[in-house]
Coordinates of C-alpha atoms in Angstrom, one line a residue:
Chain A
M202 CA -46.0 -189.2 102.1
H203 CA -48.2 -188.0 99.3
D204 CA -46.0 -185.0 99.1
K205 CA -42.9 -187.1 98.7
I206 CA -44.5 -189.2 95.9
I207 CA -45.6 -186.1 94.1
R208 CA -42.1 -184.6 94.4
V209 CA -40.7 -187.8 92.8
F210 CA -43.1 -187.5 89.9
I211 CA -42.3 -183.8 89.6
L212 CA -38.6 -184.5 89.6
F213 CA -39.0 -187.1 86.9
G214 CA -41.1 -184.9 84.8
F215 CA -38.6 -182.0 85.2
A216 CA -35.6 -184.3 84.3
T217 CA -37.5 -185.3 81.2
V218 CA -38.2 -181.7 80.1
V219 CA -34.5 -180.7 80.8
F220 CA -33.2 -183.7 79.0
A221 CA -35.5 -182.9 76.1
E222 CA -34.3 -179.3 76.2
E223 CA -30.7 -180.3 76.0
K224 CA -31.0 -182.8 73.3
P225 CA -33.6 -181.5 70.8
E226 CA -34.4 -183.9 68.0
L227 CA -32.8 -182.9 64.7
P228 CA -33.7 -184.0 61.3
P229 CA -31.7 -187.0 60.2
F230 CA -29.7 -185.1 57.6
H231 CA -29.0 -181.4 57.1
H232 CA -28.2 -181.9 53.4
I233 CA -30.0 -183.9 50.9
V234 CA -28.1 -187.1 49.9
G235 CA -28.8 -190.0 47.5
V236 CA -29.5 -187.7 44.5
K237 CA -27.3 -186.8 41.6
P238 CA -26.2 -183.2 41.5
S239 CA -28.0 -181.1 38.9
K240 CA -26.1 -179.4 36.1
A241 CA -26.1 -176.1 38.0
I242 CA -24.0 -177.6 40.6
E243 CA -20.2 -178.1 40.1
V244 CA -18.8 -180.7 42.5
P245 CA -15.0 -180.4 42.8
E246 CA -12.9 -183.5 42.3
K247 CA -12.0 -183.6 45.9
F248 CA -15.7 -184.2 46.8
K249 CA -16.2 -187.9 46.0
L250 CA -19.5 -188.9 44.9
G251 CA -21.1 -192.4 45.4
E252 CA -20.9 -195.2 43.0
Q253 CA -23.9 -194.0 40.9
G254 CA -22.6 -190.4 41.0
E255 CA -25.0 -189.6 43.8
L256 CA -24.4 -187.4 46.8
I257 CA -23.4 -189.3 49.9
C258 CA -22.4 -188.2 53.4
A259 CA -18.7 -188.8 52.6
T260 CA -18.9 -186.4 49.6
C261 CA -18.7 -183.5 52.0
H262 CA -17.4 -185.1 55.1
G263 CA -14.8 -187.6 53.7
L264 CA -15.0 -189.7 56.8
K265 CA -15.8 -193.4 56.3
D266 CA -19.3 -194.5 57.6
I267 CA -19.9 -191.0 59.1
D268 CA -23.6 -191.7 58.8
K269 CA -23.3 -194.8 61.1
T270 CA -21.2 -192.9 63.6
S271 CA -22.7 -191.0 66.6
V272 CA -22.3 -187.3 66.5
E273 CA -20.2 -187.4 69.6
K274 CA -17.6 -189.7 68.0
V275 CA -17.3 -187.8 64.8
D276 CA -13.8 -186.1 64.6
K277 CA -14.7 -182.6 63.6
N278 CA -11.1 -181.7 63.5
S279 CA -10.3 -184.2 60.9
V280 CA -8.8 -182.7 57.7
D281 CA -11.5 -184.4 55.7
F282 CA -14.4 -183.3 58.0
L283 CA -15.0 -180.3 55.7
I284 CA -13.1 -181.0 52.7
G285 CA -10.6 -178.3 51.9
G286 CA -11.3 -176.5 55.1
S287 CA -11.1 -174.6 57.3
Y288 CA -13.0 -171.9 55.7
R289 CA -13.0 -168.3 56.7
R290 CA -16.8 -168.3 56.4
I291 CA -18.8 -171.4 56.7
T292 CA -20.6 -170.4 53.6
G293 CA -17.3 -170.7 51.8
F294 CA -17.8 -174.4 52.1
C295 CA -21.2 -174.2 50.4
Y296 CA -19.9 -172.2 47.6
R297 CA -17.5 -174.9 46.6
C298 CA -20.4 -176.5 44.8
H299 CA -23.1 -173.9 44.8
D300 CA -22.7 -170.7 42.8
E301 CA -22.3 -167.8 45.1
E302 CA -24.0 -165.1 43.1
K303 CA -27.1 -167.3 42.3
T304 CA -27.6 -168.9 45.6
Q305 CA -27.0 -166.3 48.2
R306 CA -29.9 -164.6 49.7
D307 CA -30.7 -160.9 50.2
N308 CA -29.9 -159.3 53.6
I309 CA -33.3 -159.5 55.1
H310 CA -32.5 -156.7 57.5
V311 CA -32.6 -154.3 54.6
M312 CA -36.4 -153.8 54.9
L313 CA -36.9 -150.5 53.2
D314 CA -36.8 -150.2 49.4
S315 CA -35.3 -147.2 47.5
Q316 CA -38.7 -145.4 48.0
G317 CA -38.7 -146.0 51.7
E318 CA -41.5 -148.6 51.5
I319 CA -41.3 -151.6 53.6
K320 CA -40.4 -155.0 51.9
K321 CA -43.2 -157.0 53.5
K322 CA -41.7 -160.2 52.4
N323 CA -38.6 -159.6 54.6
C324 CA -40.8 -159.3 57.7
T325 CA -42.2 -162.7 57.2
F326 CA -38.8 -164.4 57.7
C327 CA -39.3 -163.9 61.4
H328 CA -43.0 -162.8 61.8
E329 CA -45.8 -165.0 60.7
E330 CA -47.7 -161.9 59.7
V331 CA -46.5 -158.4 59.1
P332 CA -47.0 -156.6 62.4
D333 CA -48.7 -153.2 62.6
R334 CA -45.9 -150.7 63.0
D335 CA -48.2 -148.1 64.4
K336 CA -49.4 -150.1 67.4
K337 CA -47.5 -150.8 70.6
L338 CA -47.4 -154.6 70.5
E339 CA -46.9 -157.1 73.3
S340 CA -44.4 -159.8 72.5
S341 CA -47.1 -162.4 71.9
E342 CA -48.7 -160.2 69.3
L343 CA -45.5 -160.1 67.3
K344 CA -46.2 -163.6 66.1
L345 CA -42.6 -164.7 65.9
R346 CA -42.0 -167.9 64.1
V347 CA -39.7 -169.1 67.0
S348 CA -38.9 -167.7 70.4
M349 CA -37.1 -164.4 70.6
Q350 CA -34.0 -166.0 72.0
K351 CA -33.7 -168.4 69.1
I352 CA -35.0 -166.5 66.2
C353 CA -31.6 -165.2 65.1
Y354 CA -30.1 -168.7 65.0
G355 CA -32.1 -169.4 61.9
C356 CA -29.4 -167.5 59.9
H357 CA -26.7 -166.6 62.4
L358 CA -24.5 -168.7 64.6
K359 CA -24.7 -168.5 68.4
D360 CA -21.2 -167.3 68.5
P361 CA -20.6 -164.9 65.6
H362 CA -18.4 -162.6 67.6
F363 CA -16.4 -162.9 70.8
N364 CA -18.3 -162.5 74.0
S365 CA -21.6 -163.2 72.4
V366 CA -22.3 -166.6 74.1
E367 CA -21.0 -165.2 77.4
H368 CA -23.6 -162.6 77.2
Q369 CA -26.6 -164.9 76.6
V370 CA -27.1 -165.5 80.3
K371 CA -29.3 -164.1 83.0
P372 CA -27.6 -161.1 84.6
A373 CA -25.7 -162.4 87.6
Q374 CA -26.8 -159.6 89.9
K375 CA -30.3 -158.3 90.7
E376 CA -28.9 -154.9 90.4
M377 CA -28.0 -155.4 86.9
L378 CA -31.5 -156.3 85.9
E379 CA -32.8 -153.1 87.8
R380 CA -30.1 -151.1 85.9
I381 CA -31.4 -152.4 82.6
H382 CA -34.9 -151.5 83.3
K383 CA -34.0 -148.0 84.7
H384 CA -31.6 -147.3 81.8
S385 CA -34.2 -148.5 79.2
K386 CA -36.7 -146.0 80.5
E387 CA -34.2 -143.1 80.8
L388 CA -32.7 -143.6 77.3
N389 CA -36.0 -144.5 75.8
I390 CA -34.7 -147.7 74.4
L391 CA -36.1 -151.3 74.3
V392 CA -33.8 -153.9 75.7
P393 CA -35.8 -157.2 75.3
L394 CA -34.8 -160.1 77.5
S395 CA -35.9 -163.7 77.3
E396 CA -38.8 -165.1 79.3
K397 CA -36.2 -166.2 81.8
E398 CA -34.7 -162.6 81.9
E399 CA -31.7 -163.7 79.9
V400 CA -29.7 -161.4 77.7
I401 CA -30.3 -162.4 74.1
C402 CA -29.0 -161.3 70.8
I403 CA -31.8 -158.7 70.3
S404 CA -31.1 -157.2 73.8
C405 CA -28.3 -155.3 72.1
H406 CA -29.0 -155.8 68.4
T407 CA -32.2 -154.6 66.6
P408 CA -33.1 -156.8 63.6
H409 CA -35.0 -153.8 62.1
Q410 CA -33.4 -151.3 59.7
Y411 CA -33.4 -147.7 61.0
G412 CA -36.8 -146.2 60.2
V413 CA -38.8 -149.4 59.9
I414 CA -40.2 -148.6 63.4
D415 CA -40.7 -145.0 64.4
P416 CA -37.4 -143.8 66.0
E417 CA -39.2 -141.9 68.6
K418 CA -40.5 -145.2 70.1
P419 CA -38.2 -147.2 72.3
A420 CA -38.4 -150.2 69.8
G421 CA -37.2 -147.9 66.9
N422 CA -34.6 -146.0 68.8
Q423 CA -31.2 -147.2 67.5
V424 CA -28.0 -146.4 65.8
V425 CA -28.5 -144.5 62.5
I426 CA -26.8 -146.1 59.6
E427 CA -27.2 -144.6 56.0
D428 CA -26.2 -147.7 54.0
L429 CA -27.1 -150.9 55.8
E430 CA -25.8 -153.0 52.9
K431 CA -22.3 -151.6 53.7
G432 CA -22.6 -152.8 57.3
I433 CA -20.1 -152.1 60.0
E434 CA -17.2 -149.9 59.0
Y435 CA -13.7 -149.8 60.6
E436 CA -10.6 -147.6 60.4
E437 CA -7.0 -148.5 61.0
H438 CA -5.7 -147.6 64.3
P439 CA -2.2 -147.3 65.9
W440 CA -3.5 -149.2 68.8
N441 CA -3.3 -152.4 66.6
E442 CA 0.5 -152.8 67.3
V443 CA -0.1 -152.6 71.0
F444 CA -3.1 -154.9 70.8
S445 CA -1.2 -157.5 68.8
A446 CA 1.8 -157.4 71.3
D447 CA -0.6 -157.9 74.2
K448 CA -2.1 -161.0 72.7
D449 CA 1.0 -162.3 71.0
A450 CA 2.4 -164.8 73.6
R451 CA -1.0 -166.2 74.4
L452 CA -2.0 -166.7 70.9
Q453 CA 1.3 -168.3 70.1
A454 CA 0.8 -170.8 72.9
F455 CA -2.7 -171.4 71.7
N456 CA -1.7 -171.8 68.0
Q457 CA 1.1 -174.3 69.0
L458 CA -1.3 -176.3 71.1
H459 CA -3.9 -176.5 68.3
N460 CA -1.7 -176.3 65.3
M461 CA -3.6 -173.3 64.1
N462 CA -2.8 -169.8 63.1
V463 CA -5.2 -167.5 64.9
Q464 CA -4.4 -163.8 64.9
F465 CA -6.1 -160.8 66.5
S466 CA -6.0 -157.3 65.3
Y467 CA -7.6 -154.1 66.5
Q468 CA -9.5 -151.7 64.3
R469 CA -11.6 -148.8 65.5
I470 CA -15.3 -148.9 64.5
T471 CA -16.4 -145.9 62.6
Q472 CA -19.9 -147.0 61.6
E473 CA -22.1 -149.4 63.6
A474 CA -25.2 -151.2 62.4
L475 CA -28.3 -152.6 63.9
L476 CA -27.4 -151.7 67.5
R477 CA -29.9 -150.2 70.0
L478 CA -27.2 -147.8 71.2
P479 CA -23.6 -147.1 70.1
A480 CA -21.1 -149.5 71.6
K481 CA -18.1 -147.7 70.0
D482 CA -18.3 -145.1 72.8
G483 CA -19.4 -147.6 75.4
Q484 CA -23.0 -146.4 75.8
L485 CA -24.5 -149.8 75.1
C486 CA -22.2 -151.5 77.5
L487 CA -23.2 -149.2 80.3
V488 CA -26.8 -150.0 80.1
C489 CA -26.0 -153.2 82.0
H490 CA -22.6 -152.7 83.4
D491 CA -21.5 -150.4 86.2
F492 CA -18.4 -150.2 88.2
K493 CA -17.6 -149.0 91.8
D494 CA -14.6 -147.0 90.7
Chain B
M300 CA -43.6 -205.0 116.2
R301 CA -40.0 -205.5 114.7
W302 CA -41.4 -205.9 111.2
I303 CA -43.3 -202.8 111.5
I304 CA -40.2 -200.9 112.5
Y305 CA -38.2 -202.6 109.6
S306 CA -40.9 -201.6 107.0
L307 CA -41.0 -198.1 108.3
L308 CA -37.2 -197.7 108.0
L309 CA -37.3 -199.3 104.6
S310 CA -40.1 -196.9 103.4
L311 CA -38.2 -194.0 104.8
S312 CA -34.9 -194.8 103.1
M313 CA -36.8 -195.4 99.8
V314 CA -38.4 -191.9 100.0
C315 CA -34.9 -190.4 100.7
V316 CA -33.4 -192.1 97.7
A317 CA -36.3 -191.2 95.5
A318 CA -36.1 -187.5 96.5
E319 CA -32.3 -187.6 95.8
Q320 CA -31.6 -186.0 99.1
P321 CA -29.9 -187.7 102.1
F322 CA -32.0 -187.7 105.2
I323 CA -30.0 -185.1 107.1
P324 CA -31.6 -183.3 109.9
T325 CA -31.6 -179.5 109.3
V326 CA -29.0 -177.7 111.4
P327 CA -30.1 -174.2 112.2
G328 CA -28.3 -171.7 110.0
Q329 CA -27.6 -174.2 107.3
E330 CA -31.1 -174.0 105.7
K331 CA -30.0 -171.8 102.9
Q332 CA -27.0 -173.9 101.8
S333 CA -27.2 -175.0 98.2
Q334 CA -28.2 -178.7 97.8
D335 CA -27.5 -178.6 94.0
P336 CA -24.2 -180.2 93.3
K337 CA -23.9 -178.2 90.1
D338 CA -23.6 -175.0 92.2
N339 CA -20.5 -176.3 93.9
K340 CA -19.0 -177.7 90.7
K341 CA -19.6 -174.6 88.6
E342 CA -16.4 -173.1 87.5
A343 CA -16.0 -169.4 88.0
T344 CA -16.1 -167.4 84.8
W345 CA -13.2 -165.1 84.0
W346 CA -14.9 -162.0 85.1
E347 CA -15.7 -163.6 88.4
K348 CA -12.1 -164.6 88.8
R349 CA -11.1 -161.1 88.0
D350 CA -12.6 -159.8 91.2
Q351 CA -10.5 -162.4 93.1
R352 CA -7.2 -161.2 91.5
S353 CA -5.0 -159.2 93.7
D354 CA -2.0 -158.7 91.3
I355 CA -3.6 -156.1 89.3
Y356 CA -6.1 -153.3 89.9
Y357 CA -8.1 -151.6 87.1
P358 CA -10.5 -148.9 88.0
H359 CA -13.1 -148.8 85.1
K360 CA -14.8 -145.6 85.9
V361 CA -11.5 -143.6 86.2
H362 CA -10.9 -144.5 82.5
Y363 CA -14.2 -143.3 81.1
E364 CA -13.0 -139.7 80.6
V365 CA -9.8 -140.6 79.0
M366 CA -11.5 -143.1 76.8
K367 CA -14.0 -140.5 75.6
E368 CA -11.1 -138.0 74.9
E369 CA -9.4 -140.6 72.9
G370 CA -12.6 -141.7 71.0
D371 CA -12.3 -145.2 72.5
S372 CA -14.5 -147.3 74.7
C373 CA -14.9 -150.7 76.4
L374 CA -14.2 -152.3 73.0
L375 CA -10.6 -151.1 73.2
C376 CA -9.8 -153.8 75.7
H377 CA -12.8 -156.2 75.4
A378 CA -12.8 -157.3 71.9
F379 CA -16.1 -158.1 70.2
Q380 CA -14.5 -158.8 67.0
K381 CA -15.8 -161.5 64.6
N382 CA -15.3 -165.1 65.7
D383 CA -14.5 -167.8 63.2
E384 CA -13.8 -170.5 65.7
H385 CA -17.0 -172.3 66.7
D386 CA -15.5 -175.3 68.5
E387 CA -16.3 -174.4 72.1
T388 CA -13.2 -175.9 73.5
K389 CA -11.1 -173.5 71.3
R390 CA -13.4 -170.5 71.2
K391 CA -13.5 -170.3 75.1
P392 CA -9.7 -169.8 75.5
L393 CA -9.6 -167.5 72.6
N394 CA -12.4 -165.4 74.1
T395 CA -10.5 -165.1 77.2
V396 CA -7.3 -163.9 75.3
A397 CA -9.5 -161.4 73.4
N398 CA -11.0 -160.1 76.6
E399 CA -8.1 -159.9 79.0
P400 CA -5.8 -157.0 78.4
L401 CA -2.3 -157.7 79.9
E402 CA 0.8 -155.7 80.2
A403 CA 1.3 -154.4 76.7
I404 CA -2.1 -152.6 76.7
C405 CA -1.9 -151.1 80.1
H406 CA 1.8 -150.2 79.9
D407 CA 1.4 -148.5 76.5
C408 CA -0.2 -145.5 78.3
H409 CA 1.1 -145.8 81.7
V410 CA 4.7 -146.7 81.0
T411 CA 5.8 -146.3 77.4
E412 CA 4.1 -143.0 76.6
L413 CA 3.6 -141.9 80.2
R414 CA 0.2 -140.5 79.3
G415 CA -1.4 -141.8 82.5
P416 CA -0.1 -142.0 86.1
W417 CA 2.8 -144.4 86.3
R418 CA 3.2 -145.2 89.8
C419 CA 3.5 -149.1 89.9
N420 CA 1.4 -149.4 93.0
L421 CA -1.4 -147.6 91.4
C422 CA -2.4 -150.9 89.7
H423 CA -0.1 -153.4 91.4
D424 CA -1.1 -153.4 95.1
D425 CA 1.8 -155.7 96.2
P426 CA 5.1 -154.8 94.4
K427 CA 6.4 -158.3 95.5
K428 CA 4.2 -159.8 92.8
I429 CA 5.8 -158.1 90.1
W430 CA 9.4 -157.4 91.0
P431 CA 12.3 -159.7 90.2
A432 CA 13.0 -162.4 92.6
D433 CA 16.3 -160.9 93.7
H434 CA 14.6 -157.9 95.1
N435 CA 13.2 -160.0 97.8
S436 CA 16.1 -160.0 100.2
G437 CA 18.2 -157.0 100.9
Y438 CA 18.4 -155.8 97.3
I439 CA 18.5 -152.1 98.3
Q440 CA 21.8 -152.7 99.9
N441 CA 23.2 -154.7 97.0
H442 CA 21.9 -153.0 93.9
Q443 CA 25.0 -151.0 93.2
E444 CA 26.5 -153.5 90.8
D445 CA 23.3 -154.0 88.7
S446 CA 22.7 -150.3 88.5
K447 CA 26.2 -149.7 87.2
Q448 CA 26.0 -152.5 84.5
D449 CA 22.6 -151.9 82.9
T450 CA 20.3 -149.1 83.9
A451 CA 17.9 -150.0 81.1
I452 CA 16.8 -153.0 83.1
C453 CA 16.1 -151.0 86.1
E454 CA 14.3 -148.4 84.1
T455 CA 11.7 -151.0 82.8
C456 CA 10.0 -150.4 86.2
H457 CA 11.8 -147.4 87.7
L458 CA 10.8 -145.2 84.9
D459 CA 13.0 -142.1 85.6
Q460 CA 15.9 -141.4 87.9
K461 CA 13.8 -139.7 90.5
F462 CA 13.6 -143.1 92.0
C463 CA 17.3 -143.0 92.5
T464 CA 17.7 -139.5 93.5
N465 CA 14.9 -139.6 96.0
C466 CA 17.3 -141.6 98.2
H467 CA 20.7 -140.6 96.8
F468 CA 20.4 -136.9 96.8
R469 CA 18.0 -136.4 99.7
R470 CA 19.4 -134.0 102.3
D471 CA 16.6 -133.9 104.8
T472 CA 17.5 -136.8 106.9
L473 CA 20.5 -138.2 108.9
N474 CA 20.4 -141.4 106.9
R475 CA 23.8 -143.1 107.4
S476 CA 23.5 -145.4 104.4
Y477 CA 25.6 -143.2 102.2
H478 CA 27.7 -141.0 104.6
P479 CA 28.3 -141.6 108.3
L480 CA 27.0 -139.0 110.7
N481 CA 28.9 -135.7 110.8
Y482 CA 30.6 -136.6 107.6
I483 CA 30.1 -132.9 106.3
N484 CA 32.7 -131.8 108.9
R485 CA 35.4 -134.3 107.9
H486 CA 34.8 -134.8 104.2
G487 CA 37.7 -132.7 103.1
L488 CA 40.4 -135.4 103.3
E489 CA 38.4 -138.0 101.3
A490 CA 37.4 -135.3 98.8
R491 CA 41.1 -134.5 98.2
M492 CA 42.1 -138.1 98.1
M493 CA 39.3 -139.5 95.8
P494 CA 37.4 -136.6 94.2
A495 CA 35.9 -139.0 91.6
N496 CA 34.0 -140.9 94.3
C497 CA 32.2 -137.7 95.3
A498 CA 31.5 -136.9 91.6
Q499 CA 29.5 -140.1 91.2
C500 CA 26.7 -138.3 93.0
H501 CA 27.6 -134.7 93.5
N502 CA 28.5 -132.1 90.8
S503 CA 30.8 -129.1 91.3
F504 CA 27.9 -126.8 92.1
Y505 CA 27.1 -129.0 95.2
C506 CA 30.6 -128.1 96.6
Q507 CA 30.4 -124.5 95.6
D508 CA 27.2 -124.0 97.4
C509 CA 29.1 -123.9 100.7
H510 CA 32.7 -123.3 99.6
N511 CA 31.9 -120.1 97.8
Q512 CA 30.2 -118.5 100.8

């Protein structure tokens, strides 16, 4: 009987934790309201300010009483939800008012200066203290500001490219986990997984510029890129025509259904960035994936 | 005594409800069955469904070498391109479209350019799933009209005329579909009356092979 009662309490406790995990508390507003924009900010006419010229929720979201509407009921597809949207990049919305050049931040992944010296400030975006690069550190010694699986979300979205969300799961088969460990050793690379052994952003991507960590070490072994500021580079490829034809009918159906104009194209990657192994020749994929034939 | 039994039953049912499990006696062999309703409701992902598909077969490993030669990789078919759609209800179907190569991609190498093996049953294990509906009943006996009208349609699947000649020109069998048995000994009359009929399949060399001896 005691067992049953304890089980009920455990279930209750577990449900509370799960519930809390699913619905984390967020700050009431993600942008300041109730203040008048400074002179440095140019608010376009379409963005209606409050009666006193102050920023209100409707300035950016147009919708009436949005602050009194629950998140689930807000129509995010409304034309007014992001005034003038949709935007190719979400930051395009911010730059409607804020000056792009003055407000955009440096690429924190560019960690080495022109002399090859480390920019310590960049480390502290993710680490509470600058880690000792010469030591082999346990994950707890890295002193990350948030857990490894969430640290990228401070700047990046969870779904920046196709297949990203689909990869952020625990490998479906035990063999896959074994393969990851085996290949990590054989290829002398680090493939960090979450505490629950899930694949996370940094399982494939390394946040560090080439050379920040000794390339001989698994944590520093990665794709070499000369100019990280340039980022990924592509080249035109005749396959694009075939690729577009393959997707055409399905995209047309999708676009009709959602009244959108999504198009896919294919370009071959010529330069990769911040990857633990090259993906353009499939090496990275085969760390986890294997096929019978 | 009755009250004691009632209170015992009541306590038992409360414990069952609290534990969110019906009080079902365990049947041997069913112990490992999942009790989590989420497990049963979970929709299979596209890659899990892929293994259930029988209309197409794609051997990944076989393609490694040709991919390497061409300078391509997994990314050729499984797009990891930048995603601008963050509404999950739209992103998910788009992700599937980006991931699943269909006819155009496979057929570009295997049909259009004939750079890969092009036997249909290499990838399509059951031809009935891909051929036109009229092929389902005795089409082989009735294909004559179609083949005369528009060979281009036939050639979308039957990529060269070997498919035709394999039957029409074969001489290693007593197949009576085209000529009755012993026709070679009595073909002279028909050849004189309607030589054009013969010429539909045979050229003059075919005659000369025997008649010049």
